[in-house]
mmCIF file of C-alpha atoms in Angstrom:
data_model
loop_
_atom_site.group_PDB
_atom_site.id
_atom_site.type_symbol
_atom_site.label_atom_id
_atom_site.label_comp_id
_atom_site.label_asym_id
_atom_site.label_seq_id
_atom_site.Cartn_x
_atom_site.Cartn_y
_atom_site.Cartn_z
ATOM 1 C CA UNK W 1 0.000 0.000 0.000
ATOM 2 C CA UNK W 2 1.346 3.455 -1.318
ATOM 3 C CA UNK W 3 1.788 6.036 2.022
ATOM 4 C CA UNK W 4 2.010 9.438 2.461
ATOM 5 C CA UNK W 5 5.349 10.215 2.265
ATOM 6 C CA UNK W 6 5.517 7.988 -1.370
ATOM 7 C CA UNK W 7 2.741 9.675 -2.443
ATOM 8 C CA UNK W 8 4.338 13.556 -1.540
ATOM 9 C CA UNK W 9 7.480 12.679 -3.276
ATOM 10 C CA UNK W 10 5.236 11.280 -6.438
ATOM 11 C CA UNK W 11 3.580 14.692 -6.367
ATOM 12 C CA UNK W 12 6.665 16.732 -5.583
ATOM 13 C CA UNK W 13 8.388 15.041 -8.864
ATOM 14 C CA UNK W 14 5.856 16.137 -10.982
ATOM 15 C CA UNK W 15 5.758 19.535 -9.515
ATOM 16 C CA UNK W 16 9.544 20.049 -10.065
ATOM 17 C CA UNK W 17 9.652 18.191 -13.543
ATOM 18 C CA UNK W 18 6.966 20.328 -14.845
ATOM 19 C CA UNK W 19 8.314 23.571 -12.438
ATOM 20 C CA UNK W 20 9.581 27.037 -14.650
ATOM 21 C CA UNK W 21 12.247 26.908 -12.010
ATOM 22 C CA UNK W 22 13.591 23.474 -14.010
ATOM 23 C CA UNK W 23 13.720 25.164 -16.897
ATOM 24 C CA UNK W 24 15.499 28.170 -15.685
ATOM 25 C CA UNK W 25 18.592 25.700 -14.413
ATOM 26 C CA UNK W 26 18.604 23.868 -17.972
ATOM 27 C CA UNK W 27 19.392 27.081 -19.915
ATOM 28 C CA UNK W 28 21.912 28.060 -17.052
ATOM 29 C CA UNK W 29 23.239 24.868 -17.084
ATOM 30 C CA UNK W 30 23.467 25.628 -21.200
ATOM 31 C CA UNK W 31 25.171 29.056 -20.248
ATOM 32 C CA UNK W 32 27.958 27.874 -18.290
ATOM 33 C CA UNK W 33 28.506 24.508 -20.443
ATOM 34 C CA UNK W 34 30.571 26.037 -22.395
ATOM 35 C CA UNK W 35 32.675 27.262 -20.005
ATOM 36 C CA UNK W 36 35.563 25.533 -20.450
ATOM 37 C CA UNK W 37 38.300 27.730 -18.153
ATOM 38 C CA UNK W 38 39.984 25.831 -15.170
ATOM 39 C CA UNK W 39 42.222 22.300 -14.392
ATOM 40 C CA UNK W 40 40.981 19.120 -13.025
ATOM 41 C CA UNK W 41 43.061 18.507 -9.468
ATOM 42 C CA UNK W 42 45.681 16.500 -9.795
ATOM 43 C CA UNK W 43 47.543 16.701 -7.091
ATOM 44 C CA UNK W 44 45.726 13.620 -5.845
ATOM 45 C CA UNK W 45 46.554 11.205 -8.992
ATOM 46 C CA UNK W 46 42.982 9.494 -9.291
ATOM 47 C CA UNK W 47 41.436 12.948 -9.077
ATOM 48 C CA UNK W 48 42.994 13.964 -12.584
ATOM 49 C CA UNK W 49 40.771 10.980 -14.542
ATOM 50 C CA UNK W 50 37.661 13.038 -13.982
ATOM 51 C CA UNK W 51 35.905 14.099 -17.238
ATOM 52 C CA UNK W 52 35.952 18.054 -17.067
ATOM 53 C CA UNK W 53 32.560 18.105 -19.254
ATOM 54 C CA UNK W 54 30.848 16.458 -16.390
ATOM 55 C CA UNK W 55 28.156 19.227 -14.993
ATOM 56 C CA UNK W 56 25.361 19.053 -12.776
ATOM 57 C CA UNK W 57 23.092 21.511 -11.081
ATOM 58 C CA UNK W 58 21.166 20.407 -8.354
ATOM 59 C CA UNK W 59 18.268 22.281 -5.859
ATOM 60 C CA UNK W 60 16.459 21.258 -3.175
ATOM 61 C CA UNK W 61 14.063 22.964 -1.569
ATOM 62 C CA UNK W 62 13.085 23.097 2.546
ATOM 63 C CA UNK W 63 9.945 21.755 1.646
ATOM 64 C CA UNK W 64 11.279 18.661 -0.246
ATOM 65 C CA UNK W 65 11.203 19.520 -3.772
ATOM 66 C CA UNK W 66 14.530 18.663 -5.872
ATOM 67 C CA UNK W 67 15.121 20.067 -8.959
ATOM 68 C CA UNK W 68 18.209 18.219 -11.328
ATOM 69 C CA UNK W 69 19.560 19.563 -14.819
ATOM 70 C CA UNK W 70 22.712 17.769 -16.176
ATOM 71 C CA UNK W 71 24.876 15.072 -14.373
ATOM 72 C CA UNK W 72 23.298 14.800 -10.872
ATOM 73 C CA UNK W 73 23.620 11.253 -10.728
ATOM 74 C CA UNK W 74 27.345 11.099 -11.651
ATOM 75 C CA UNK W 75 28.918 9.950 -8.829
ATOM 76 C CA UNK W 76 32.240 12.190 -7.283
ATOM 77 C CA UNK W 77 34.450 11.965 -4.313
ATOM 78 C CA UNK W 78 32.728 14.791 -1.487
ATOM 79 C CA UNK W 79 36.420 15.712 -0.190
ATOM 80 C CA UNK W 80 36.465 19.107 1.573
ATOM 81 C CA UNK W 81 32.999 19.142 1.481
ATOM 82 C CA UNK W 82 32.639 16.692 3.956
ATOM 83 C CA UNK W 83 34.709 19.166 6.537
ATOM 84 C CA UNK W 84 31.556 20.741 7.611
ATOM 85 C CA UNK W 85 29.308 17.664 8.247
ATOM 86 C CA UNK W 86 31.869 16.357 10.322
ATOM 87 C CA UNK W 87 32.575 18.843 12.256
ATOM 88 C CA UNK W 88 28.563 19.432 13.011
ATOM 89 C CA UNK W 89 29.544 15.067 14.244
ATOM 90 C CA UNK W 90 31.996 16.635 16.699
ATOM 91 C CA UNK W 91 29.800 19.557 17.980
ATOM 92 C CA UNK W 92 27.201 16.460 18.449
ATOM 93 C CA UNK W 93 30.051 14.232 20.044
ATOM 94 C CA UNK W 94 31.606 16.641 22.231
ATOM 95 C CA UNK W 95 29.418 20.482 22.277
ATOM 96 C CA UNK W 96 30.291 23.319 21.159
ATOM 97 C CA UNK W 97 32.928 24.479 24.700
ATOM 98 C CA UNK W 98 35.133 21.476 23.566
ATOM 99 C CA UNK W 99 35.619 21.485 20.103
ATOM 100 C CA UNK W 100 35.995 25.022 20.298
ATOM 101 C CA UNK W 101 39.323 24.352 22.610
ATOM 102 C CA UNK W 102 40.655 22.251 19.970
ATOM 103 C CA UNK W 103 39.865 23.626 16.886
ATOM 104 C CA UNK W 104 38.973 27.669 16.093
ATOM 105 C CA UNK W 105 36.598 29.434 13.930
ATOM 106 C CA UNK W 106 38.958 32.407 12.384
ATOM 107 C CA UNK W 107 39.742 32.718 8.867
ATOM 108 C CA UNK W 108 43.456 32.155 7.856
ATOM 109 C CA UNK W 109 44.217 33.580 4.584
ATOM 110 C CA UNK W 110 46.616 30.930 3.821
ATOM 111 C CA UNK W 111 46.265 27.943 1.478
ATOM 112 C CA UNK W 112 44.058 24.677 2.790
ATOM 113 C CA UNK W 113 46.941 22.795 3.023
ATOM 114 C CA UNK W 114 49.159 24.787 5.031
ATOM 115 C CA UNK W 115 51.212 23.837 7.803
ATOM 116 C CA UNK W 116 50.420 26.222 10.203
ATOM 117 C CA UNK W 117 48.694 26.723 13.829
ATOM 118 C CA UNK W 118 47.376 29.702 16.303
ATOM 119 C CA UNK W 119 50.344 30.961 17.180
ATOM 120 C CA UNK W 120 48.333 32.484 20.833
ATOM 121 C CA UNK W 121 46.259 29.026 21.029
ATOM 122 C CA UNK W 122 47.987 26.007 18.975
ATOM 123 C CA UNK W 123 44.639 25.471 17.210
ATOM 124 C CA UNK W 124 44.035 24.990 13.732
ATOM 125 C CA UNK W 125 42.358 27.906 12.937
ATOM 126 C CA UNK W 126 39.048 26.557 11.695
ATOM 127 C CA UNK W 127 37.454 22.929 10.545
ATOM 128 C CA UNK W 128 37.740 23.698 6.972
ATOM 129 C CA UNK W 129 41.404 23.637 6.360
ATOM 130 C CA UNK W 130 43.225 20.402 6.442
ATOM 131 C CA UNK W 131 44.742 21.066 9.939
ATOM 132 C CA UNK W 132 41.586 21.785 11.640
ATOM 133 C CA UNK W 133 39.483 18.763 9.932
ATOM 134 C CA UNK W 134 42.218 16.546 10.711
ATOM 135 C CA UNK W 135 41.659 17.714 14.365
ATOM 136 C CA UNK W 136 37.728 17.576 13.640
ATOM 137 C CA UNK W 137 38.134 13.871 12.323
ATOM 138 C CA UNK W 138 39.875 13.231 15.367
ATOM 139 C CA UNK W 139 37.030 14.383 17.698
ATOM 140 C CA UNK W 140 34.350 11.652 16.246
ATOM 141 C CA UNK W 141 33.941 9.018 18.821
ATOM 142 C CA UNK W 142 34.641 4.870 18.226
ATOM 143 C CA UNK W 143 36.116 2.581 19.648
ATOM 144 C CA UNK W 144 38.524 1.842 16.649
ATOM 145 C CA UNK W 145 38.188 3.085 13.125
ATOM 146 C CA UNK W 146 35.896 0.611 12.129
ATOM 147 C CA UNK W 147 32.944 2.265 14.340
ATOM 148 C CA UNK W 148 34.459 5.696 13.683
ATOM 149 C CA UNK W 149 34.089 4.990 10.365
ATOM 150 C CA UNK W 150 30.543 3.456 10.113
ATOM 151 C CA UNK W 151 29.545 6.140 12.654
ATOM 152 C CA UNK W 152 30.135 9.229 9.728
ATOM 153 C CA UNK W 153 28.333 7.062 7.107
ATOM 154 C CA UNK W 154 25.294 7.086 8.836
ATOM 155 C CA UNK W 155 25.546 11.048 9.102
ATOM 156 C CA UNK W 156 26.045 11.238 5.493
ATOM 157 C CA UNK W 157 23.165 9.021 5.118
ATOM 158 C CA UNK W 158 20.953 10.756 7.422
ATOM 159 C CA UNK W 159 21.952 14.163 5.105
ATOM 160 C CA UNK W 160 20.642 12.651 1.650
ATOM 161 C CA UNK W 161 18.652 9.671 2.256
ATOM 162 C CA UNK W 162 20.974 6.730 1.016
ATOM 163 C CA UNK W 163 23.549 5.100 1.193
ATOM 164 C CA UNK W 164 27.441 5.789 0.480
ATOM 165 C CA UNK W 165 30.429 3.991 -0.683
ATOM 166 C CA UNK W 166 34.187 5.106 -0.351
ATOM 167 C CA UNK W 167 35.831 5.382 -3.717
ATOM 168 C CA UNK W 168 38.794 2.981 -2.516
ATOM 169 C CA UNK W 169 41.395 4.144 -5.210
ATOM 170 C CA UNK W 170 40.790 7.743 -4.011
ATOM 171 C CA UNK W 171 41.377 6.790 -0.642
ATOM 172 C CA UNK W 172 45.010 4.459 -1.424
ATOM 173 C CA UNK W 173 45.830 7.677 -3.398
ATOM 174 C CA UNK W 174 44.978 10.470 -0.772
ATOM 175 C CA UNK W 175 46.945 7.900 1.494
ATOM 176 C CA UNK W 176 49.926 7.426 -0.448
ATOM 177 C CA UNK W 177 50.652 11.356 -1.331
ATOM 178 C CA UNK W 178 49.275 11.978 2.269
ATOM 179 C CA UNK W 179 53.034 13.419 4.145
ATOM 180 C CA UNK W 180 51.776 16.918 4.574
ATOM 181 C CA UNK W 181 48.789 15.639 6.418
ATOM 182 C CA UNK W 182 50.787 13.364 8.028
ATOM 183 C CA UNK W 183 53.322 16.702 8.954
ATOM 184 C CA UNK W 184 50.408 18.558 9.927
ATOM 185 C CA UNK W 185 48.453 15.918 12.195
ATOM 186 C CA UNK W 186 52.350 15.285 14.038
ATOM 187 C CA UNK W 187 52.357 19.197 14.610
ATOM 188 C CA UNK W 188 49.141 19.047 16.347
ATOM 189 C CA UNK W 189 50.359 15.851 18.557
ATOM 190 C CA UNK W 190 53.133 18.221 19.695
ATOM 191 C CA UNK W 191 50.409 20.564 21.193
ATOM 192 C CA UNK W 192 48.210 18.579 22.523
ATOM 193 C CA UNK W 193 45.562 18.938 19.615
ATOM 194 C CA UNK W 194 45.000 15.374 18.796
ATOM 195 C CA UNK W 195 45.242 12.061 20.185
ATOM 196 C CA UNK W 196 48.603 10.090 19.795
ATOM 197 C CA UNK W 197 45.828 7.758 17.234
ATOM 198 C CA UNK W 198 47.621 9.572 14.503
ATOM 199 C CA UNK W 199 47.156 6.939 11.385
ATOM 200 C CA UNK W 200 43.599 5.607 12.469
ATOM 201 C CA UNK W 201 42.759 9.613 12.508
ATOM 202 C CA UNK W 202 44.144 10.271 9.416
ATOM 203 C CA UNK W 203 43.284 6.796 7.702
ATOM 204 C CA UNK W 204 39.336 8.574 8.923
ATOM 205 C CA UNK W 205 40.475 11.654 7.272
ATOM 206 C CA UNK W 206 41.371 10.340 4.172
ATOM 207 C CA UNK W 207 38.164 8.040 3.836
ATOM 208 C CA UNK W 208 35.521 10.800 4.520
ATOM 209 C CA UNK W 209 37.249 12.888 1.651
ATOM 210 C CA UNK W 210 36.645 9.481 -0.665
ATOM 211 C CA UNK W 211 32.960 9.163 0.410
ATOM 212 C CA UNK W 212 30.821 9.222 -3.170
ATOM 213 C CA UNK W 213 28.105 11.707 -3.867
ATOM 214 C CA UNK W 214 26.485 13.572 -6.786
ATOM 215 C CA UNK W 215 25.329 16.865 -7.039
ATOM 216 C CA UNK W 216 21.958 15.555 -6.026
ATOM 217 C CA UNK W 217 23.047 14.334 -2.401
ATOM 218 C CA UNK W 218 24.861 18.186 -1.965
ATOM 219 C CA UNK W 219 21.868 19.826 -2.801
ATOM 220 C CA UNK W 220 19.574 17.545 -0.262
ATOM 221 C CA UNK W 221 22.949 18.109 2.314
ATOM 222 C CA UNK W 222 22.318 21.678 1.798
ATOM 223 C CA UNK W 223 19.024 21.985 2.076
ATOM 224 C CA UNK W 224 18.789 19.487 5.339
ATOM 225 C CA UNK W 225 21.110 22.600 6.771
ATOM 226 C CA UNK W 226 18.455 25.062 5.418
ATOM 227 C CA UNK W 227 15.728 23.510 6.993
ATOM 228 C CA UNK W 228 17.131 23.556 10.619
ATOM 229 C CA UNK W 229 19.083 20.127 10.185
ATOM 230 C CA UNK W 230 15.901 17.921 9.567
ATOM 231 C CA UNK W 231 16.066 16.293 6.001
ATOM 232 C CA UNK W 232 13.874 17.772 4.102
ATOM 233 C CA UNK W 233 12.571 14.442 1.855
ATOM 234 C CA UNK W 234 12.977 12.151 4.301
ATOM 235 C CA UNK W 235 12.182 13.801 7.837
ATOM 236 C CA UNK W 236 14.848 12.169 9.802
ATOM 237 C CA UNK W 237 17.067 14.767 11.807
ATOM 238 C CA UNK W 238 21.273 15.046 10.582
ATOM 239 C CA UNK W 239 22.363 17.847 13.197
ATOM 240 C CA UNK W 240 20.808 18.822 16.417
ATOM 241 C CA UNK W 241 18.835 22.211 15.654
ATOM 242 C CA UNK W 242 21.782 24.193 18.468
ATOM 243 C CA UNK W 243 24.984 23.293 15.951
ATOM 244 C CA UNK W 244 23.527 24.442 12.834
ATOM 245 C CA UNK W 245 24.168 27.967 13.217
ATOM 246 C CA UNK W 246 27.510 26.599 14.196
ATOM 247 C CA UNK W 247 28.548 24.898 10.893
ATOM 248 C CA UNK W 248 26.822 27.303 8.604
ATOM 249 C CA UNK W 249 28.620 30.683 10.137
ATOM 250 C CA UNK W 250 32.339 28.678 9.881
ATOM 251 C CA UNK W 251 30.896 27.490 5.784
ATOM 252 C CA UNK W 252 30.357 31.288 5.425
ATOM 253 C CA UNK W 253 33.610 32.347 6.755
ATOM 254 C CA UNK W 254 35.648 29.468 5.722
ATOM 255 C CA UNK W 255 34.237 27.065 3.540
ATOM 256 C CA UNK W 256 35.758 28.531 0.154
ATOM 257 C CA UNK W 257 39.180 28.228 0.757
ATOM 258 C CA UNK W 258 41.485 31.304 0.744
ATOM 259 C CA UNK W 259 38.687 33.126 -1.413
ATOM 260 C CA UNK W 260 35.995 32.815 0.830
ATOM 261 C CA UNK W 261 35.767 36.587 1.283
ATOM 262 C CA UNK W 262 35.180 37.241 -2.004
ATOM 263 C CA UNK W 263 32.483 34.496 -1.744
ATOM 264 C CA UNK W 264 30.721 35.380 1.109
ATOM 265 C CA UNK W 265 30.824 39.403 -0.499
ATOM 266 C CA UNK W 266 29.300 38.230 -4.042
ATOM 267 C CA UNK W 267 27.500 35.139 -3.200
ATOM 268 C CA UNK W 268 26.790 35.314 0.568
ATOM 269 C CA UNK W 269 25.033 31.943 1.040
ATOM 270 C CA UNK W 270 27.133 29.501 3.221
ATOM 271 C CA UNK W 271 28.934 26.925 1.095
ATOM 272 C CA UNK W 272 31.664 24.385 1.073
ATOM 273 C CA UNK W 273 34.065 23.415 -2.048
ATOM 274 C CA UNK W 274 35.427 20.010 -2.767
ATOM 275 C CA UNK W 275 38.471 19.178 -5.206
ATOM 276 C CA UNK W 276 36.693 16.436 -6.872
ATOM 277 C CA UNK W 277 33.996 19.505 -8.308
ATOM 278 C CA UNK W 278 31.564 19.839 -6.029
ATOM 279 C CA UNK W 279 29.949 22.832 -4.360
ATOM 280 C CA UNK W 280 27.089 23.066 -1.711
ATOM 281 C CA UNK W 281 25.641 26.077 -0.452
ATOM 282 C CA UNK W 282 22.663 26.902 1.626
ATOM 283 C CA UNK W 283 20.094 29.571 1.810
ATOM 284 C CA UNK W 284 18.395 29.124 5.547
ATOM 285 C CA UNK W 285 15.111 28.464 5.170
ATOM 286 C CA UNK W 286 14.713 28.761 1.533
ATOM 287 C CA UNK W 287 16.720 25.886 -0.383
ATOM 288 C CA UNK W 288 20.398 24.368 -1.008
ATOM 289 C CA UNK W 289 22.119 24.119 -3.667
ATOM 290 C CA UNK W 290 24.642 20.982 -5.062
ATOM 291 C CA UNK W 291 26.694 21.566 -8.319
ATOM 292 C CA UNK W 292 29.178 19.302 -10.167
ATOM 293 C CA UNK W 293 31.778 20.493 -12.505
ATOM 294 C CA UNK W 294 35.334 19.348 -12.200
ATOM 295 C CA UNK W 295 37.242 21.844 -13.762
ATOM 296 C CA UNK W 296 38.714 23.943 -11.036
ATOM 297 C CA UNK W 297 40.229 28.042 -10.391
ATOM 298 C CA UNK W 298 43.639 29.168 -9.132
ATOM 299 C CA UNK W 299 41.940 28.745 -5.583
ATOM 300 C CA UNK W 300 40.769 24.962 -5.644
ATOM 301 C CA UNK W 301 36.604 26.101 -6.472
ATOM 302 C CA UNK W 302 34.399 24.619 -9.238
ATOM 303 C CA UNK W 303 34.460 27.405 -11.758
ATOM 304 C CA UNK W 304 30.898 26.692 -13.190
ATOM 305 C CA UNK W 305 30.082 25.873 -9.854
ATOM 306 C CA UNK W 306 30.539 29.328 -8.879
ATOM 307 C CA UNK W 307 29.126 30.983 -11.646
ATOM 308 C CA UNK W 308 26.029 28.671 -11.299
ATOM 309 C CA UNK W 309 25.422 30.350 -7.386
ATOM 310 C CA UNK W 310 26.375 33.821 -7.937
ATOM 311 C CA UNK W 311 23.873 33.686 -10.737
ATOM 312 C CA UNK W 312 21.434 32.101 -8.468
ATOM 313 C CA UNK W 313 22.041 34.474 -5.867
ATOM 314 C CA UNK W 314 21.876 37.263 -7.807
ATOM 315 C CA UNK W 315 19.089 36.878 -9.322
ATOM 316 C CA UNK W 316 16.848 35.087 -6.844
ATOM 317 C CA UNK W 317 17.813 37.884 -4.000
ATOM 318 C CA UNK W 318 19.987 34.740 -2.172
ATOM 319 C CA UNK W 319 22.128 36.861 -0.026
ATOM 320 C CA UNK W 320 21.085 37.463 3.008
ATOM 321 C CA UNK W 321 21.669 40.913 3.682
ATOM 322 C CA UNK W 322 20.429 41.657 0.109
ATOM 323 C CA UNK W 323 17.353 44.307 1.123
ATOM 324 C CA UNK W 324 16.826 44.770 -2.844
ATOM 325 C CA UNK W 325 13.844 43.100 -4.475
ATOM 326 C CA UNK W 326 15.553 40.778 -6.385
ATOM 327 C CA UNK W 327 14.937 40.442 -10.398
ATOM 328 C CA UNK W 328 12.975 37.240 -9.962
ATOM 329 C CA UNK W 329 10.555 35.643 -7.499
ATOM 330 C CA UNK W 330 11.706 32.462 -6.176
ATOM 331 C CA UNK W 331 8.217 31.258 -4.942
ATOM 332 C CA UNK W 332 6.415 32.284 -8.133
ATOM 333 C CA UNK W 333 9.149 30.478 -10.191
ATOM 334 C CA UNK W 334 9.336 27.236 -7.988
ATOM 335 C CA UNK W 335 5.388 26.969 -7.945
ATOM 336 C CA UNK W 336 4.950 27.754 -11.156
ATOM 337 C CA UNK W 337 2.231 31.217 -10.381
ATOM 338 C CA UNK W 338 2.861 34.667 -10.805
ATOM 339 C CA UNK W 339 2.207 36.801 -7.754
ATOM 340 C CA UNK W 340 2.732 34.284 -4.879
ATOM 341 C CA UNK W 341 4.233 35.242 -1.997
ATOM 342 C CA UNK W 342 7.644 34.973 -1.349
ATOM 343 C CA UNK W 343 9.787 33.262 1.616
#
């Protein structure tokens, strides 16, 4: 027998198939197609066989509708991306006092990857560059990295509804190229950051950056952060309602490597980068937003990936301290009726 819930997301795939909103992605997914500026990472040697034509677009709204243009079902490795989930796990695990005394919130200006703490503190300076989700990763309880490990799948799963598998080749080659983590994580053992469980930690580290997802489970991530950390298709709660603001202020802040001022001043909708292409970004209370595009900037960001949310912000009044009325209605061009009130 067909229940409710079946029956919503029947009606809610309709609604976005048919939706002007759908259309409005496919010719901005047409737009930025072309765009064929930027590198596939390589640094990370299974990274570099990613197809740079690959592009998906991917929205979900808080009240469960999910819009897809392009390759949402291509499957990608999450890597930085997965920062901020985890480190809402370690608020969870540990409140907010704790992890604050072992990892910071402040900007750093300096590259992801650099080796480099508080001088005042010996923190990392936030959970979105390597040395501060190394110290996040750390944080997530287990009794080995078996449970540790099993323990941040069921987040992720909790965030889009499914399942996920670790791309294993990722993982052997984030392991094998891995000596500036492994530099990094040692630093932090000096000071008392971590526990002396340096290679289960970082063997953690590496697998949450090889967790699979498509531009559809960022978008669902996102909006399960816009809609107060309950998922908005499938109900179940990802983050305790208190950590939220938590994770979304450090994504705003943080979450675009060294050019997340320029983000947060054009854009202004918290969002995280990956490596592998990805991009999710969140509009409380409204939507959130998953793209896929490998080809990268100078900085480590999907380049259509950014185009694709500065346009969206832009022109659907996204930032939040826009006061403007924005150029289009989001509500009238989601539901498909001229005149109906916005969020």
């Amino acid at each position: 027998m067909t229940n409710t819930g079946e029956l919503k997301a029947f009606a809610d795939s309709i609604t976005a198939a048919t939706s002007p909103f759908r259309n409005y992605l496919s010719d901005l997914h047409r737009q930025y197609l072309s765009l064929t500026d930027g590198a596939v990472a390589d640094y990370i040697p299974e990274l570099a066989l990613a197809d740079p034509s690959w592009f998906g677009i991917a929205v979900a709204t808080v009240d469960g509708q999910v819009f897809e243009v392009g390759d949402c079902d291509q499957p990608f490795t999450i890597q930085s991306i997965s920062k901020a989930f985890v480190y809402g796990l370690a608020l969870e695990d540990h409140g907010r006092d704790y992890v604050n005394s072992k990892v910071g919130v402040e900007p750093t200006g300096e590259a992801f990857n650099a080796i480099v703490l508080d001088e005042a503190t010996n923190r990392p300076y936030n959970p979105m560059v390597n040395a501060g989700a190394i110290a996040t990763a750390d944080l997530i309880k287990g009794k080995d990295g078996t449970e540790r490990l099993k323990r941040l799948l069921a987040m992720f799963h909790r965030y889009t509804g499914r399942s996920h598998d670790i791309d294993v080749p990722v993982f052997l080659s984030e392991k094998a190229t891995g000596n500036r983590n492994r530099a990094i994580a040692y630093l932090m053992l000096n000071f008392g950051m971590v526990s002396n469980r340096i290679d289960e930690t970082l063997d953690l580290y590496f697998q949450q950056c090889s967790i699979l997802v498509t531009a559809r489970d960022l978008s669902l991530m996102a909006a399960t952060l816009a809609n107060g950390g309950v998922n908005p298709v499938t109900g179940d709660r990802a983050l305790d309602q208190r950590y939220v603001q938590d994770v979304v202020s450090v994504m705003l802040t943080c979450g675009m490597y060294d050019s997340s001022g320029d983000w947060a001043y054009r854009v202004g909708m918290p969002a995280k980068s990956g490596v592998g292409g990805g991009i999710t970004a969140v509009s409380p209370g409204k939507l959130g937003i998953g793209t896929f595009s490998p080809p990268l900037d100078a900085k480590g960001n999907s380049l259509r990936g950014i185009r694709v949310c500065q346009t969206l912000s832009q022109e659907f009044g996204l930032h939040p301290f826009n006061v403007a009325a924005p150029p289009r209605d989001l509500a009238a061009w989601i539901n498909g009726s001229e005149g109906t009130d916005s969020w």
